[in-house]
Coordinates of C-alpha atoms and ligand atoms in Angstrom, one line a residue:
M112 CA 17.7 -55.2 -161.2
D113 CA 19.7 -57.6 -163.4
K114 CA 22.7 -55.6 -164.9
S115 CA 23.1 -58.1 -167.7
L116 CA 20.0 -56.7 -169.5
L117 CA 21.6 -53.3 -169.7
E118 CA 25.0 -54.8 -170.6
E119 CA 23.6 -57.0 -173.4
N120 CA 21.7 -54.2 -174.9
Y121 CA 24.7 -51.9 -174.6
N122 CA 26.9 -54.4 -176.5
K123 CA 24.3 -54.8 -179.2
Q124 CA 23.9 -51.1 -179.8
F125 CA 27.4 -49.7 -179.1
N126 CA 31.1 -50.5 -179.0
N127 CA 32.9 -50.5 -175.7
T128 CA 35.0 -47.3 -175.7
G129 CA 37.2 -48.6 -172.9
L130 CA 36.5 -45.3 -171.0
L131 CA 34.8 -44.8 -167.7
D132 CA 31.4 -46.4 -167.2
G133 CA 28.8 -47.1 -164.6
F134 CA 25.3 -48.3 -163.6
Y135 CA 22.9 -45.7 -162.2
S136 CA 19.3 -45.8 -161.0
A137 CA 16.7 -43.1 -160.0
P138 CA 13.3 -43.8 -158.5
G139 CA 9.8 -42.5 -159.4
R140 CA 7.7 -40.9 -156.6
V141 CA 4.3 -40.7 -155.0
N142 CA 3.3 -37.6 -153.1
L143 CA 1.6 -38.4 -149.8
I144 CA 0.2 -34.8 -149.4
G145 CA 0.9 -31.3 -150.6
E146 CA -0.4 -31.0 -154.2
H147 CA 0.2 -28.0 -156.4
T148 CA 2.0 -26.3 -153.6
D149 CA 5.6 -26.7 -154.8
Y150 CA 5.5 -24.0 -157.5
N151 CA 3.8 -21.8 -154.8
D152 CA 6.9 -22.0 -152.6
G153 CA 4.8 -24.2 -150.2
F154 CA 5.3 -27.7 -148.6
V155 CA 5.1 -31.2 -150.1
L156 CA 5.6 -34.7 -148.6
P157 CA 6.6 -37.2 -151.2
I158 CA 8.3 -40.6 -151.0
A159 CA 10.6 -42.2 -153.5
I160 CA 9.1 -45.5 -154.6
D161 CA 10.5 -48.9 -155.6
K162 CA 9.9 -48.3 -159.3
K163 CA 12.9 -46.9 -161.1
I164 CA 14.8 -46.0 -164.2
Y165 CA 18.0 -48.1 -164.6
S166 CA 20.8 -47.0 -166.9
Y167 CA 24.2 -47.9 -168.0
L168 CA 26.4 -45.0 -169.3
Q169 CA 29.9 -45.0 -170.8
L170 CA 32.0 -42.0 -171.8
R171 CA 33.1 -41.6 -175.4
D172 CA 36.3 -40.0 -176.7
D173 CA 34.4 -37.7 -179.1
E174 CA 31.5 -35.3 -178.8
K175 CA 28.8 -37.8 -179.9
T176 CA 26.0 -38.8 -177.7
K177 CA 24.1 -42.0 -178.5
L178 CA 21.1 -43.1 -176.6
Y179 CA 19.1 -46.3 -176.6
S180 CA 15.8 -46.9 -174.8
I181 CA 15.4 -50.7 -174.3
D182 CA 11.6 -50.4 -173.5
F183 CA 10.8 -48.4 -176.6
D184 CA 13.5 -50.1 -178.7
L185 CA 14.4 -46.6 -180.1
S186 CA 17.8 -44.9 -180.6
F187 CA 18.8 -41.3 -180.8
E188 CA 22.0 -39.7 -181.7
T189 CA 23.3 -36.1 -181.2
T190 CA 26.5 -34.4 -180.1
V191 CA 27.1 -32.5 -176.8
E192 CA 27.8 -29.4 -178.9
K193 CA 24.6 -29.4 -181.0
L194 CA 21.7 -30.1 -178.6
K195 CA 18.3 -29.7 -180.3
F196 CA 14.8 -30.6 -179.2
N197 CA 13.6 -33.8 -180.7
K198 CA 10.0 -33.7 -181.8
N199 CA 9.7 -37.4 -182.6
D200 CA 11.1 -39.4 -179.7
S201 CA 10.1 -37.2 -176.7
W202 CA 12.1 -39.4 -174.2
S203 CA 15.4 -38.3 -175.6
N204 CA 14.7 -34.7 -174.6
Y205 CA 14.8 -35.5 -170.9
I206 CA 18.3 -36.7 -171.3
I207 CA 19.6 -34.1 -173.7
G208 CA 17.9 -31.4 -171.6
V209 CA 20.1 -32.3 -168.7
V210 CA 23.2 -32.1 -170.9
S211 CA 22.1 -28.6 -172.0
E212 CA 21.5 -27.4 -168.4
L213 CA 24.9 -28.8 -167.2
K214 CA 26.5 -26.8 -170.0
K215 CA 24.6 -23.6 -168.9
E216 CA 26.0 -24.1 -165.4
G217 CA 29.5 -24.2 -166.9
Y218 CA 30.1 -27.9 -166.9
N219 CA 31.4 -29.6 -170.0
P220 CA 30.3 -33.2 -170.2
N221 CA 32.1 -35.6 -172.6
G222 CA 30.2 -37.3 -175.3
F223 CA 28.6 -40.6 -173.9
N224 CA 26.6 -43.7 -174.8
M225 CA 23.6 -44.6 -172.6
V226 CA 21.1 -47.4 -172.5
F227 CA 18.2 -47.5 -170.1
T228 CA 15.1 -49.4 -169.0
G229 CA 12.6 -48.9 -166.2
D230 CA 9.5 -50.1 -164.5
I231 CA 7.8 -46.8 -163.6
P232 CA 4.5 -46.8 -165.5
I233 CA 4.5 -44.0 -168.1
G234 CA 1.9 -41.3 -168.1
A235 CA 0.6 -42.4 -164.6
G236 CA 1.8 -39.4 -162.7
L237 CA 4.6 -41.3 -160.9
S238 CA 7.4 -39.2 -162.4
S239 CA 9.1 -41.4 -164.9
S240 CA 10.3 -38.3 -166.7
A241 CA 11.8 -36.8 -163.6
A242 CA 13.6 -40.1 -162.9
L243 CA 15.0 -40.2 -166.4
E244 CA 16.4 -36.6 -165.9
V245 CA 17.8 -37.4 -162.5
V246 CA 19.5 -40.6 -163.5
T247 CA 21.2 -38.7 -166.4
A248 CA 22.3 -36.0 -164.0
F249 CA 23.7 -38.5 -161.5
G250 CA 25.5 -40.6 -164.2
L251 CA 27.1 -37.6 -166.1
D252 CA 28.1 -36.0 -162.8
D253 CA 29.8 -39.1 -161.6
L254 CA 31.5 -40.1 -164.8
N255 CA 32.8 -36.5 -165.5
N256 CA 33.8 -36.1 -162.0
F257 CA 31.9 -32.8 -161.5
N258 CA 31.1 -33.4 -157.8
I259 CA 27.8 -31.6 -158.0
D260 CA 25.8 -31.9 -154.8
P261 CA 22.5 -33.8 -155.0
F262 CA 20.3 -30.7 -154.4
K263 CA 21.9 -29.0 -157.3
K264 CA 21.5 -32.1 -159.5
A265 CA 17.8 -32.0 -158.7
I266 CA 17.6 -28.4 -159.8
I267 CA 19.5 -29.1 -163.0
A268 CA 17.1 -31.9 -163.7
Q269 CA 14.1 -29.6 -163.0
K270 CA 15.5 -26.9 -165.3
A271 CA 16.0 -29.5 -168.1
E272 CA 12.2 -30.1 -167.8
N273 CA 11.3 -26.4 -167.6
N274 CA 13.7 -25.0 -170.3
F275 CA 14.4 -27.9 -172.7
V276 CA 11.3 -30.1 -172.5
G277 CA 9.1 -27.0 -172.0
V278 CA 7.1 -28.2 -169.0
N279 CA 6.8 -25.6 -166.2
C280 CA 6.9 -28.1 -163.3
G281 CA 7.9 -27.4 -159.7
I282 CA 10.9 -29.0 -157.8
M283 CA 9.1 -31.8 -156.0
D284 CA 9.6 -34.7 -158.5
Q285 CA 13.2 -34.3 -159.3
Y286 CA 14.0 -33.4 -155.6
I287 CA 12.5 -36.6 -154.2
S288 CA 14.0 -38.8 -157.0
A289 CA 17.5 -37.4 -156.2
L290 CA 17.3 -37.2 -152.4
G291 CA 14.7 -39.8 -151.3
E292 CA 15.5 -41.8 -148.1
K293 CA 14.6 -45.4 -147.2
D294 CA 11.7 -45.6 -144.8
K295 CA 11.3 -41.8 -144.8
A296 CA 9.0 -39.3 -146.4
L297 CA 10.6 -35.9 -147.1
L298 CA 8.9 -32.8 -145.9
I299 CA 10.2 -30.4 -148.5
D300 CA 10.0 -26.6 -148.0
C301 CA 9.9 -25.5 -151.6
E302 CA 10.8 -21.9 -150.6
S303 CA 14.1 -22.6 -149.0
I304 CA 14.6 -25.9 -151.0
E305 CA 15.5 -27.9 -147.9
H306 CA 13.8 -30.8 -146.3
E307 CA 13.2 -32.7 -143.0
E308 CA 12.9 -36.4 -142.9
V309 CA 9.6 -37.9 -141.5
P310 CA 9.9 -41.6 -140.7
F311 CA 7.5 -44.0 -142.1
K312 CA 8.5 -47.5 -141.2
N313 CA 5.7 -49.0 -139.1
K314 CA 5.2 -52.4 -140.8
D315 CA 1.5 -52.4 -139.9
Y316 CA 0.8 -49.6 -142.4
E317 CA 1.4 -49.4 -146.1
I318 CA 1.2 -47.0 -149.0
L319 CA -1.0 -48.3 -151.7
I320 CA -0.9 -46.6 -155.1
I321 CA -3.8 -47.2 -157.5
D322 CA -3.4 -46.3 -161.2
S323 CA -6.8 -45.4 -162.7
K324 CA -5.2 -46.0 -166.1
V325 CA -6.6 -42.7 -167.3
E326 CA -3.8 -41.0 -169.1
R327 CA -3.4 -37.4 -168.2
G328 CA -4.8 -35.4 -171.2
L329 CA -4.0 -31.8 -172.0
I330 CA -2.2 -31.7 -168.6
D331 CA 0.4 -29.0 -169.6
S332 CA -2.1 -26.3 -170.5
K333 CA -4.3 -27.0 -167.5
Y334 CA -1.2 -27.0 -165.2
N335 CA 0.0 -23.7 -166.6
E336 CA -3.5 -22.2 -166.2
R337 CA -3.5 -23.2 -162.5
R338 CA 0.0 -21.6 -162.1
E339 CA -1.3 -18.4 -163.6
Q340 CA -4.3 -18.2 -161.4
C341 CA -2.1 -18.6 -158.4
D342 CA 0.2 -15.9 -159.7
N343 CA -2.8 -13.6 -160.2
V344 CA -3.4 -13.7 -156.5
V345 CA 0.3 -13.0 -155.7
K346 CA 0.2 -10.1 -158.0
F347 CA -3.0 -8.7 -156.3
F348 CA -1.4 -8.9 -152.9
K349 CA 1.8 -7.4 -154.1
E350 CA 0.0 -4.5 -155.6
N351 CA -2.5 -4.0 -152.8
V352 CA -1.0 -5.3 -149.6
G353 CA 2.7 -5.1 -149.8
E354 CA 5.8 -5.4 -152.1
E355 CA 7.3 -8.1 -150.0
V356 CA 4.7 -10.7 -151.1
E357 CA 6.6 -12.9 -153.5
S358 CA 4.6 -16.1 -153.6
L359 CA 1.5 -17.6 -152.0
R360 CA 3.7 -18.6 -149.1
D361 CA 3.7 -14.9 -148.1
V362 CA 0.0 -14.6 -148.1
N363 CA -1.8 -15.1 -144.8
I364 CA -5.0 -17.2 -145.0
N365 CA -7.1 -14.6 -143.1
E366 CA -6.0 -11.9 -145.5
L367 CA -7.0 -14.1 -148.4
F368 CA -10.5 -14.5 -146.9
R369 CA -10.7 -10.8 -146.3
Y370 CA -10.0 -9.9 -149.9
Q371 CA -12.2 -12.6 -151.4
N372 CA -14.6 -10.2 -153.1
K373 CA -11.7 -8.3 -154.7
L374 CA -10.3 -11.5 -156.4
K375 CA -11.7 -13.4 -159.3
D376 CA -13.7 -16.4 -158.1
L377 CA -11.4 -19.0 -159.7
D378 CA -8.2 -17.3 -158.5
Y379 CA -9.6 -17.2 -155.0
K380 CA -10.5 -20.9 -155.1
R381 CA -7.0 -21.9 -156.3
A382 CA -5.3 -19.9 -153.6
T383 CA -7.6 -21.3 -150.9
H384 CA -6.6 -24.8 -151.9
V385 CA -2.9 -23.9 -151.8
L386 CA -3.0 -22.2 -148.4
T387 CA -5.1 -24.8 -146.7
E388 CA -3.0 -27.6 -148.3
N389 CA 0.2 -26.2 -146.8
R390 CA -1.4 -26.4 -143.4
R391 CA -2.5 -30.0 -144.0
V392 CA 1.0 -31.0 -145.1
L393 CA 2.5 -29.7 -141.8
K394 CA -0.2 -31.4 -139.7
F395 CA 0.1 -34.6 -141.7
S396 CA 3.9 -34.7 -141.1
E397 CA 3.3 -34.3 -137.3
H398 CA 0.8 -37.1 -137.3
L399 CA 3.1 -39.4 -139.3
E400 CA 6.0 -38.7 -137.0
N401 CA 3.7 -39.5 -134.0
Q402 CA 2.3 -42.6 -135.7
E403 CA -1.2 -41.1 -135.6
Y404 CA -2.3 -42.7 -138.8
N405 CA -6.1 -42.2 -138.4
K406 CA -5.6 -38.4 -138.1
A407 CA -3.1 -38.4 -141.0
G408 CA -5.6 -40.3 -143.2
R409 CA -8.4 -37.8 -142.6
L410 CA -6.2 -35.0 -143.9
M411 CA -5.7 -37.0 -147.1
Y412 CA -9.5 -37.0 -147.7
A413 CA -9.6 -33.3 -147.0
S414 CA -6.7 -32.8 -149.4
H415 CA -8.7 -34.7 -152.1
L416 CA -11.8 -32.6 -151.6
S417 CA -9.9 -29.4 -151.9
L418 CA -8.2 -30.6 -155.1
K419 CA -11.6 -31.6 -156.5
D420 CA -13.7 -28.6 -155.5
E421 CA -11.2 -25.7 -155.1
F422 CA -8.3 -26.5 -157.4
E423 CA -10.4 -28.6 -159.8
V424 CA -7.8 -31.0 -161.0
S425 CA -9.5 -34.3 -160.2
I426 CA -11.6 -36.4 -162.5
E427 CA -14.5 -38.7 -162.0
E428 CA -12.4 -41.9 -162.0
L429 CA -10.1 -40.6 -159.2
D430 CA -13.1 -39.4 -157.2
F431 CA -14.6 -42.8 -157.5
L432 CA -11.5 -44.6 -156.3
V433 CA -11.2 -42.2 -153.3
E434 CA -14.9 -42.6 -152.4
K435 CA -14.8 -46.4 -152.6
A436 CA -11.6 -46.5 -150.6
M437 CA -13.3 -44.6 -147.8
D438 CA -15.8 -47.4 -147.3
Q439 CA -13.1 -50.1 -147.0
K440 CA -12.1 -51.5 -143.7
G441 CA -8.4 -50.8 -143.2
V442 CA -8.2 -47.7 -145.4
L443 CA -7.2 -44.7 -143.3
G444 CA -7.0 -42.1 -146.1
A445 CA -7.0 -41.7 -149.9
R446 CA -6.5 -38.9 -152.3
M447 CA -5.5 -38.2 -155.9
T448 CA -1.7 -37.7 -156.2
G449 CA 0.4 -35.7 -158.7
A450 CA -0.8 -33.1 -161.1
G451 CA -4.3 -34.6 -161.6
F452 CA -6.5 -35.1 -164.7
G453 CA -5.7 -38.8 -164.6
G454 CA -3.0 -40.9 -163.1
C455 CA -3.1 -42.4 -159.5
T456 CA -4.6 -42.2 -156.1
V457 CA -2.4 -42.7 -153.0
N458 CA -3.9 -44.6 -150.0
L459 CA -2.8 -45.1 -146.5
I460 CA -3.8 -48.6 -145.4
K461 CA -3.5 -51.2 -142.8
T462 CA -1.1 -54.0 -144.0
A463 CA -3.4 -56.6 -142.5
N464 CA -6.3 -55.6 -144.8
K465 CA -4.4 -55.1 -148.0
E466 CA -5.6 -58.2 -150.0
E467 CA -9.4 -57.4 -149.4
I468 CA -8.8 -53.8 -150.1
I469 CA -7.2 -54.5 -153.5
E470 CA -9.7 -57.2 -154.5
S471 CA -12.7 -55.0 -153.6
L472 CA -11.4 -51.8 -155.3
K473 CA -10.4 -53.7 -158.4
D474 CA -13.9 -55.2 -158.7
S475 CA -15.8 -51.9 -158.2
Y476 CA -13.6 -50.0 -160.6
L477 CA -13.7 -52.8 -163.2
N478 CA -17.5 -53.0 -162.9
K479 CA -18.0 -49.3 -163.3
Y480 CA -15.3 -48.3 -165.9
K481 CA -14.5 -51.6 -167.6
I482 CA -10.8 -51.0 -166.9
E483 CA -8.6 -53.0 -164.5
P484 CA -6.7 -50.5 -162.4
D485 CA -3.0 -51.3 -161.4
F486 CA -2.0 -51.6 -157.7
Y487 CA 1.5 -50.9 -156.3
L488 CA 2.5 -51.2 -152.7
S489 CA 5.7 -49.3 -151.9
R490 CA 7.6 -48.3 -148.9
P491 CA 9.9 -45.3 -149.2
V492 CA 13.2 -46.1 -150.9
K493 CA 16.5 -44.3 -151.3
G494 CA 16.9 -41.8 -154.1
A495 CA 19.2 -41.9 -157.1
G496 CA 22.7 -43.3 -157.2
K497 CA 25.0 -46.0 -158.5
F498 CA 23.8 -49.6 -158.3
Ligands
GLA91 C1 3.6 -32.4 -161.2 C2 4.8 -31.5 -161.1 C3 5.2 -31.2 -159.7 C4 4.0 -30.7 -158.9 C5 2.8 -31.7 -159.1 C6 1.5 -31.2 -158.4 O1 4.0 -33.7 -160.7 O2 5.8 -32.0 -161.8 O3 6.2 -30.2 -159.7 O4 3.6 -29.4 -159.2 O5 2.5 -31.9 -160.4 O6 1.7 -31.2 -157.0

């Protein structure tokens, strides 16, 4: 990333305050497997991708906060004292939300100026909003010398999204953007909020992300509905089986099968997805570790089917991309990734076949839907920091 783009825009928008400043970046993510499990205290296995938000921040000697988005060519101004939700330019809420959460945690950030740009496609399910929150948390932490550890910064970023932006997401996106590692996927245990690194650096294999270009409509209400259905099952087990059940993580899959006829059909289907998906994540991580890519790939197809039939968050276009991928030489596995209802598929492929795979999938999708999908190849990169 060329720093001069940020500098030039900063100088056009703001005056140099002469105070501390810095360049920070935070990546987007793609989840290899483990979907809709994070808010059920389960397992996920994302990687940070080589698409990022880049920002330049400088402290001010007053309480004002001035923001400028280079890509939208939009400005926003507030003070660190009076933080209010902005209905018009939704991007500013991700930044201001972080300031608000920092203050709730007892930190008192200075006023600041910030410019930013990025290459994470927006609305594609690759977590551009989490990256914006995380880059803000890292920048403000560093410039104000708070020394907050990266786990805590991820949680502050998630809370900004939950409490200020009003989206009830889990921890996965902010966690991987903050803590991602080069050439490694992170197996995150969302109950203990800890991770293990799973190496992915065999150059014969690649992660191919395909953007269906279907923007995720009504995603928040459908996401919240799925959360409620999972919670209904937890409530049932708490009331009927034992007080100690706090999340779907505490529900045994055989017990779930046993109580099928006592649960609402949809609630049962949602929980079945979550419990089987947790198992797939653990198996997939073992296969990746042992470089058993064929076996890992098959679990991705199984995950997709479960998301399609049990959790019901896929759409026709994503199913089409997964089915077509299955027929391609060199594709070992494919599935929808992220919250669903649009966005991307993630594919595990052989590097040697990448050109034909991309050509062929582009043609079939274009023929069928008259839209050209976007393709991104990315190896796991390091999470947020200075650059
Ligand atoms: C969105 C949320 C994540 C996670 C996924 C589904 O990306 O932000 O917390 O729940 O959906 O796995």
